[in-house]
Short mmCIF file of C-alpha atoms in Angstrom, two decimals:
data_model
loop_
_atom_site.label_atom_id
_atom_site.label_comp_id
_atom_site.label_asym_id
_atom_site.label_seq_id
_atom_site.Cartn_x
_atom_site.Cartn_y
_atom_site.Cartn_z
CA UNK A 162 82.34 63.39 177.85
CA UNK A 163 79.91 63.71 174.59
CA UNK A 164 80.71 67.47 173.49
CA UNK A 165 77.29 67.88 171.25
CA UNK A 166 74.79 65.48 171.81
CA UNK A 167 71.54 65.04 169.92
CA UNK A 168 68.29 63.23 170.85
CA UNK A 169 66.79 61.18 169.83
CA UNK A 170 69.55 59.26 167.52
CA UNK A 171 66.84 57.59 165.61
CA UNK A 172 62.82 58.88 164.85
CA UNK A 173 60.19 57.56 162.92
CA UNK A 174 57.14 59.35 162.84
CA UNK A 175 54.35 59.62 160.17
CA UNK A 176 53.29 62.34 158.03
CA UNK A 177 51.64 65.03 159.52
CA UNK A 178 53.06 64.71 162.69
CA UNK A 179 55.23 67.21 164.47
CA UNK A 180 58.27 65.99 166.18
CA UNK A 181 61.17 67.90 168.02
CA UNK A 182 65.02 67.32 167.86
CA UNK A 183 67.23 68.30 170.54
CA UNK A 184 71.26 69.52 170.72
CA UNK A 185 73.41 70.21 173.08
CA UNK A 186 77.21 71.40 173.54
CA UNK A 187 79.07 71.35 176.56
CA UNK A 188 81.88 73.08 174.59
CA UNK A 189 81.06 76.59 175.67
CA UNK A 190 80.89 77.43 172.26
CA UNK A 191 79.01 80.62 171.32
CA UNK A 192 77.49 79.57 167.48
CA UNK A 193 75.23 76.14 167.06
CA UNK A 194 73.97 74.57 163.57
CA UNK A 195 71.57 72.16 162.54
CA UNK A 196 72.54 70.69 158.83
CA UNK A 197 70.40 68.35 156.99
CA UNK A 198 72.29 64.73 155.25
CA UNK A 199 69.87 63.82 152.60
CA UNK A 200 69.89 60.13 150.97
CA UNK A 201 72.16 61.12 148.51
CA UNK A 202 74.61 62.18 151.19
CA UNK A 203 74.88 65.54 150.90
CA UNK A 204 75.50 67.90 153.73
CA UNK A 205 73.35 71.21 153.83
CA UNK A 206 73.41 74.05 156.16
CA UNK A 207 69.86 75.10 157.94
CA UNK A 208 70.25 77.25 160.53
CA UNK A 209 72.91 78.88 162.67
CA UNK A 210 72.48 80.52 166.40
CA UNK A 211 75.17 82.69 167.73
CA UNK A 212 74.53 83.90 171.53
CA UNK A 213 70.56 82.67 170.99
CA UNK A 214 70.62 85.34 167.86
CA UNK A 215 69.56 83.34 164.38
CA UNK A 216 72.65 84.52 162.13
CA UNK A 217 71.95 82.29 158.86
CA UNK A 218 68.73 80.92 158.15
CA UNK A 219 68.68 79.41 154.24
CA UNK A 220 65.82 78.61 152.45
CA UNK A 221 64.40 75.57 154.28
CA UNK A 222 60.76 75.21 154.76
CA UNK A 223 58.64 77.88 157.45
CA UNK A 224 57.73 74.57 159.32
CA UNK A 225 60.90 73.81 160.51
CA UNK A 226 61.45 76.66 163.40
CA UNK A 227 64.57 76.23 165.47
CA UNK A 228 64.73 77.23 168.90
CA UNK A 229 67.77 78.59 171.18
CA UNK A 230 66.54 78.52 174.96
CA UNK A 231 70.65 79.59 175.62
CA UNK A 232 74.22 79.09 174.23
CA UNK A 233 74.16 75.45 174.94
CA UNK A 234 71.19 74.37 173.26
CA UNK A 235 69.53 74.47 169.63
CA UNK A 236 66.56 72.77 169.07
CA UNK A 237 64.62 72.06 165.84
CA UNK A 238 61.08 71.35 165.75
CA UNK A 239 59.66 70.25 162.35
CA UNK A 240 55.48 70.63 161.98
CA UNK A 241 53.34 69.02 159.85
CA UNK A 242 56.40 66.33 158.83
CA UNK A 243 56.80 65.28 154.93
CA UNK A 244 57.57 62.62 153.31
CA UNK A 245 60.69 64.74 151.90
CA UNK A 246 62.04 65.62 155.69
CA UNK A 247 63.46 62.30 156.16
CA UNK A 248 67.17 62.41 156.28
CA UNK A 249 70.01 62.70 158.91
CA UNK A 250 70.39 65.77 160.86
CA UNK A 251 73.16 67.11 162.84
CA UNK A 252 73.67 69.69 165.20
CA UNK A 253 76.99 71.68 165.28
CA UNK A 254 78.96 74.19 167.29
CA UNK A 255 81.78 76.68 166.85
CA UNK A 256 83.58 79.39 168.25
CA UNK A 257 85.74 80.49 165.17
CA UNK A 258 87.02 78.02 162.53
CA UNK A 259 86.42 74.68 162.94
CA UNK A 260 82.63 72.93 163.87
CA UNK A 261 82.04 69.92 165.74
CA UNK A 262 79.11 68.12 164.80
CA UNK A 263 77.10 65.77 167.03
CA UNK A 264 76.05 61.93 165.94
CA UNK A 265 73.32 62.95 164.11
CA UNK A 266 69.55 62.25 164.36
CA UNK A 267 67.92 59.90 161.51
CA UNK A 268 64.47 61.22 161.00
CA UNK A 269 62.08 58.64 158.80
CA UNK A 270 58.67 59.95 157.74
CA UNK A 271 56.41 57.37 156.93
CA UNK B 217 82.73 79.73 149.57
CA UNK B 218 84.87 78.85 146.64
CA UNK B 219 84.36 76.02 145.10
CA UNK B 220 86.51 72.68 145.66
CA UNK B 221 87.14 69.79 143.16
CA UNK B 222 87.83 66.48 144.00
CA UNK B 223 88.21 62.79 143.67
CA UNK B 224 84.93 60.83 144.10
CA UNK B 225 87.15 57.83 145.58
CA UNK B 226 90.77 56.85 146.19
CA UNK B 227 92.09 53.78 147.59
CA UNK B 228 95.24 52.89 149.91
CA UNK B 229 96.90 50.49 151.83
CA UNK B 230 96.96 50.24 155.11
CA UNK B 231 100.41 51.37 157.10
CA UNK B 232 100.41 53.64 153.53
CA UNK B 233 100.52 57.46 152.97
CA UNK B 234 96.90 58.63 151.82
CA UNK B 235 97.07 61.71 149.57
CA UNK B 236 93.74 63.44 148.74
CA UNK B 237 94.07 66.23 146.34
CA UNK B 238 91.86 69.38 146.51
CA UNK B 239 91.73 71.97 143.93
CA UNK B 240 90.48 75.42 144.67
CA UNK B 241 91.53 77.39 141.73
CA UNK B 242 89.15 80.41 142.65
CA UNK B 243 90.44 80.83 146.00
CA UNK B 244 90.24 84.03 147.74
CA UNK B 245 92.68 85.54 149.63
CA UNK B 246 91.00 85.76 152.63
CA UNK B 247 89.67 82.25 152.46
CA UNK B 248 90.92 79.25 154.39
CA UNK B 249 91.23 75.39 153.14
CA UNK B 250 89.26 73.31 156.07
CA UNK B 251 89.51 69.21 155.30
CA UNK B 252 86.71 67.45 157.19
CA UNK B 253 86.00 64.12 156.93
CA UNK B 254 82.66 61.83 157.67
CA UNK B 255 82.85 57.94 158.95
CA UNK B 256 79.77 56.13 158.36
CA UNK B 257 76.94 56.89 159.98
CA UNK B 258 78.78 59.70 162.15
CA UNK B 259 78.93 63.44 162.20
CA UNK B 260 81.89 65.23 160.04
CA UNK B 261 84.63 65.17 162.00
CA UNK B 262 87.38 68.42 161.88
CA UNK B 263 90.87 67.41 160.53
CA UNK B 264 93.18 70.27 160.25
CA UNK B 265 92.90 73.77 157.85
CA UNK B 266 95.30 75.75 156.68
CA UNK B 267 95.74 79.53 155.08
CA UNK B 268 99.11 79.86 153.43
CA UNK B 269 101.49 77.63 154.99
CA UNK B 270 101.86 73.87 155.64
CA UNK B 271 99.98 72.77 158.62
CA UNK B 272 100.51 69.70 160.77
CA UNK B 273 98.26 67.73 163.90
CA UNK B 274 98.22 64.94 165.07
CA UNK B 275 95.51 63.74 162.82
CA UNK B 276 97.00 64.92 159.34
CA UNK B 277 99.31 67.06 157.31
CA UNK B 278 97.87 69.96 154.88
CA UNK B 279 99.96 70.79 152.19
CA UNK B 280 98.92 73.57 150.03
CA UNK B 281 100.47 74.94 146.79
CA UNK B 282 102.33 78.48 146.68
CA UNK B 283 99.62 79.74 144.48
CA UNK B 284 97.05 78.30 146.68
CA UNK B 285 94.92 77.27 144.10
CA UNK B 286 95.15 73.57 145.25
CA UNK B 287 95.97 70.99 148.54
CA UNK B 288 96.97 67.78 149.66
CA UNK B 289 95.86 66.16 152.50
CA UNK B 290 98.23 63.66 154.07
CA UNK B 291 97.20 60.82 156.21
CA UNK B 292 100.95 59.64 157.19
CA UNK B 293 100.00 56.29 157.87
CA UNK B 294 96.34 55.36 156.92
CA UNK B 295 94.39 52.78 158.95
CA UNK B 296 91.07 51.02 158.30
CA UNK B 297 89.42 53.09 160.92
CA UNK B 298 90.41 56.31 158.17
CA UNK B 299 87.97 54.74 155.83
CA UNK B 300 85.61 57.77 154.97
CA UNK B 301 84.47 60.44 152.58
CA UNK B 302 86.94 63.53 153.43
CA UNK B 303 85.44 66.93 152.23
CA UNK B 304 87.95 69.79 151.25
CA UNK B 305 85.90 73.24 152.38
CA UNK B 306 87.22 76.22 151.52
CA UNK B 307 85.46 79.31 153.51
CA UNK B 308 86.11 82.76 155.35
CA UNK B 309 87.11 83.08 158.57
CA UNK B 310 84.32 84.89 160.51
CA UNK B 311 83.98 85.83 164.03
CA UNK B 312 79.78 84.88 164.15
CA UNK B 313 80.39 81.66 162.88
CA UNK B 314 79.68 80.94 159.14
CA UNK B 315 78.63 77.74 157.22
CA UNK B 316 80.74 75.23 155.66
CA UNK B 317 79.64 74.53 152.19
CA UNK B 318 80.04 70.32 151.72
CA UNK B 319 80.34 69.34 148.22
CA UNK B 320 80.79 65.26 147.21
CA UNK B 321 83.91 64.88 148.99
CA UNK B 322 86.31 61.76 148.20
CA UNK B 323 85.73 58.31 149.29
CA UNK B 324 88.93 56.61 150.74
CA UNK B 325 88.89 53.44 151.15
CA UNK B 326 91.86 51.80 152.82
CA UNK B 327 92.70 48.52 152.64
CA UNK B 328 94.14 45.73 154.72
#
């Protein structure tokens, strides 16, 4: 059983287009992330949901807008897509201490 | 989030020990050591954290010093599938849920 799944795994897409990714726990966890893995690897927070209520939201871009329908699911949809959005993005989930990330989505803007 | 120091890679043998330092000299005393680590291509993956005293799972020992200004993860016997860059986080505990900081992590390689 996948505990947070993300789809798609891979997305290409061109500039200017909007695209959607989508997360889900089966954890019953009460807090979801999305991070962003740039090409030089590093791992950034984005966003973080706790019982559908944004509770960290750092300084990323008004075009990316994440959405919490209910505590299983986080989505991220990304308008208007730049060159500079491609990277690897995972989805998370917590209850206290540790997070368990999903596989990851690699977004490529062309 | 203090910040974390260390090793950009280390190397071991396989059926070998793997120690990966961690130094966290401006640790709080409220703030836990968290070791995740990334495989290629995957999502971070939890390991084990620790407060004040020696913690142990099935995945890993943490050792961490008396002033708790630094740690050791240990990998008790280190196979090829442990090849990855392990990231020493140190954070608050918080009921909401709060973001891990990732810095550079270290690269272990193990070899056959």
């Amino acid at each position: 059983d996948t505990a947070v799944s993300q789809t798609p795994k891979y997305l290409v897409t061109q500039m200017g287009n909007d695209k959607s990714i989508k997360c889900e726990q089966n954890l019953g966890h009460d807090t979801m992330y999305w991070y962003k893995q740039d090409s030089k690897k590093f791992l950034k927070i984005m966003f973080s949901y706790n019982n559908k209520e944004l509770i960290i939201n750092e300084t990323v871009p008004n075009r990316f807008s994440p959405k919490s329908p209910d505590k299983a699911h986080l989505n991220l949809h990304i308008n208007s897509l730049e060159l500079g959005d491609s990277a690897v993005y995972f989805c998370a989930s917590s209850n206290q201490g540790e997070q368990y990330f999903g596989p990851g989505t690699r977004l490529t803007v062309t | 989030d203090a910040k974390t120091t260390q090793p950009t890679s280390m190397d071991c043998a396989e059926g070998r020990a793997a120690n990966l330092p961690c130094n966290h000299s401006t640790i709080s005393g409220n703030e836990y050591v968290y070791w995740y680590r990334q495989i290629h291509s995957q999502g971070p993956q939890y390991i084990i954290h620790g407060l004040k005293n020696n913690e142990t799972n099935e995945m890993a020992s943490l050792i961490i010093t008396e002033d708790r200004k630094s740690s050791t993860l240990i990998l008790p016997h280190a196979t090829l599938r442990d090849t990855a860059v392990y990231y020493c986080i140190v954070r608050v505990w918080e009921t909401s849920g709060s973001r891990l900081t990732f810095g550079e992590g270290t690269q272990l390689t193990v070899n056959p």
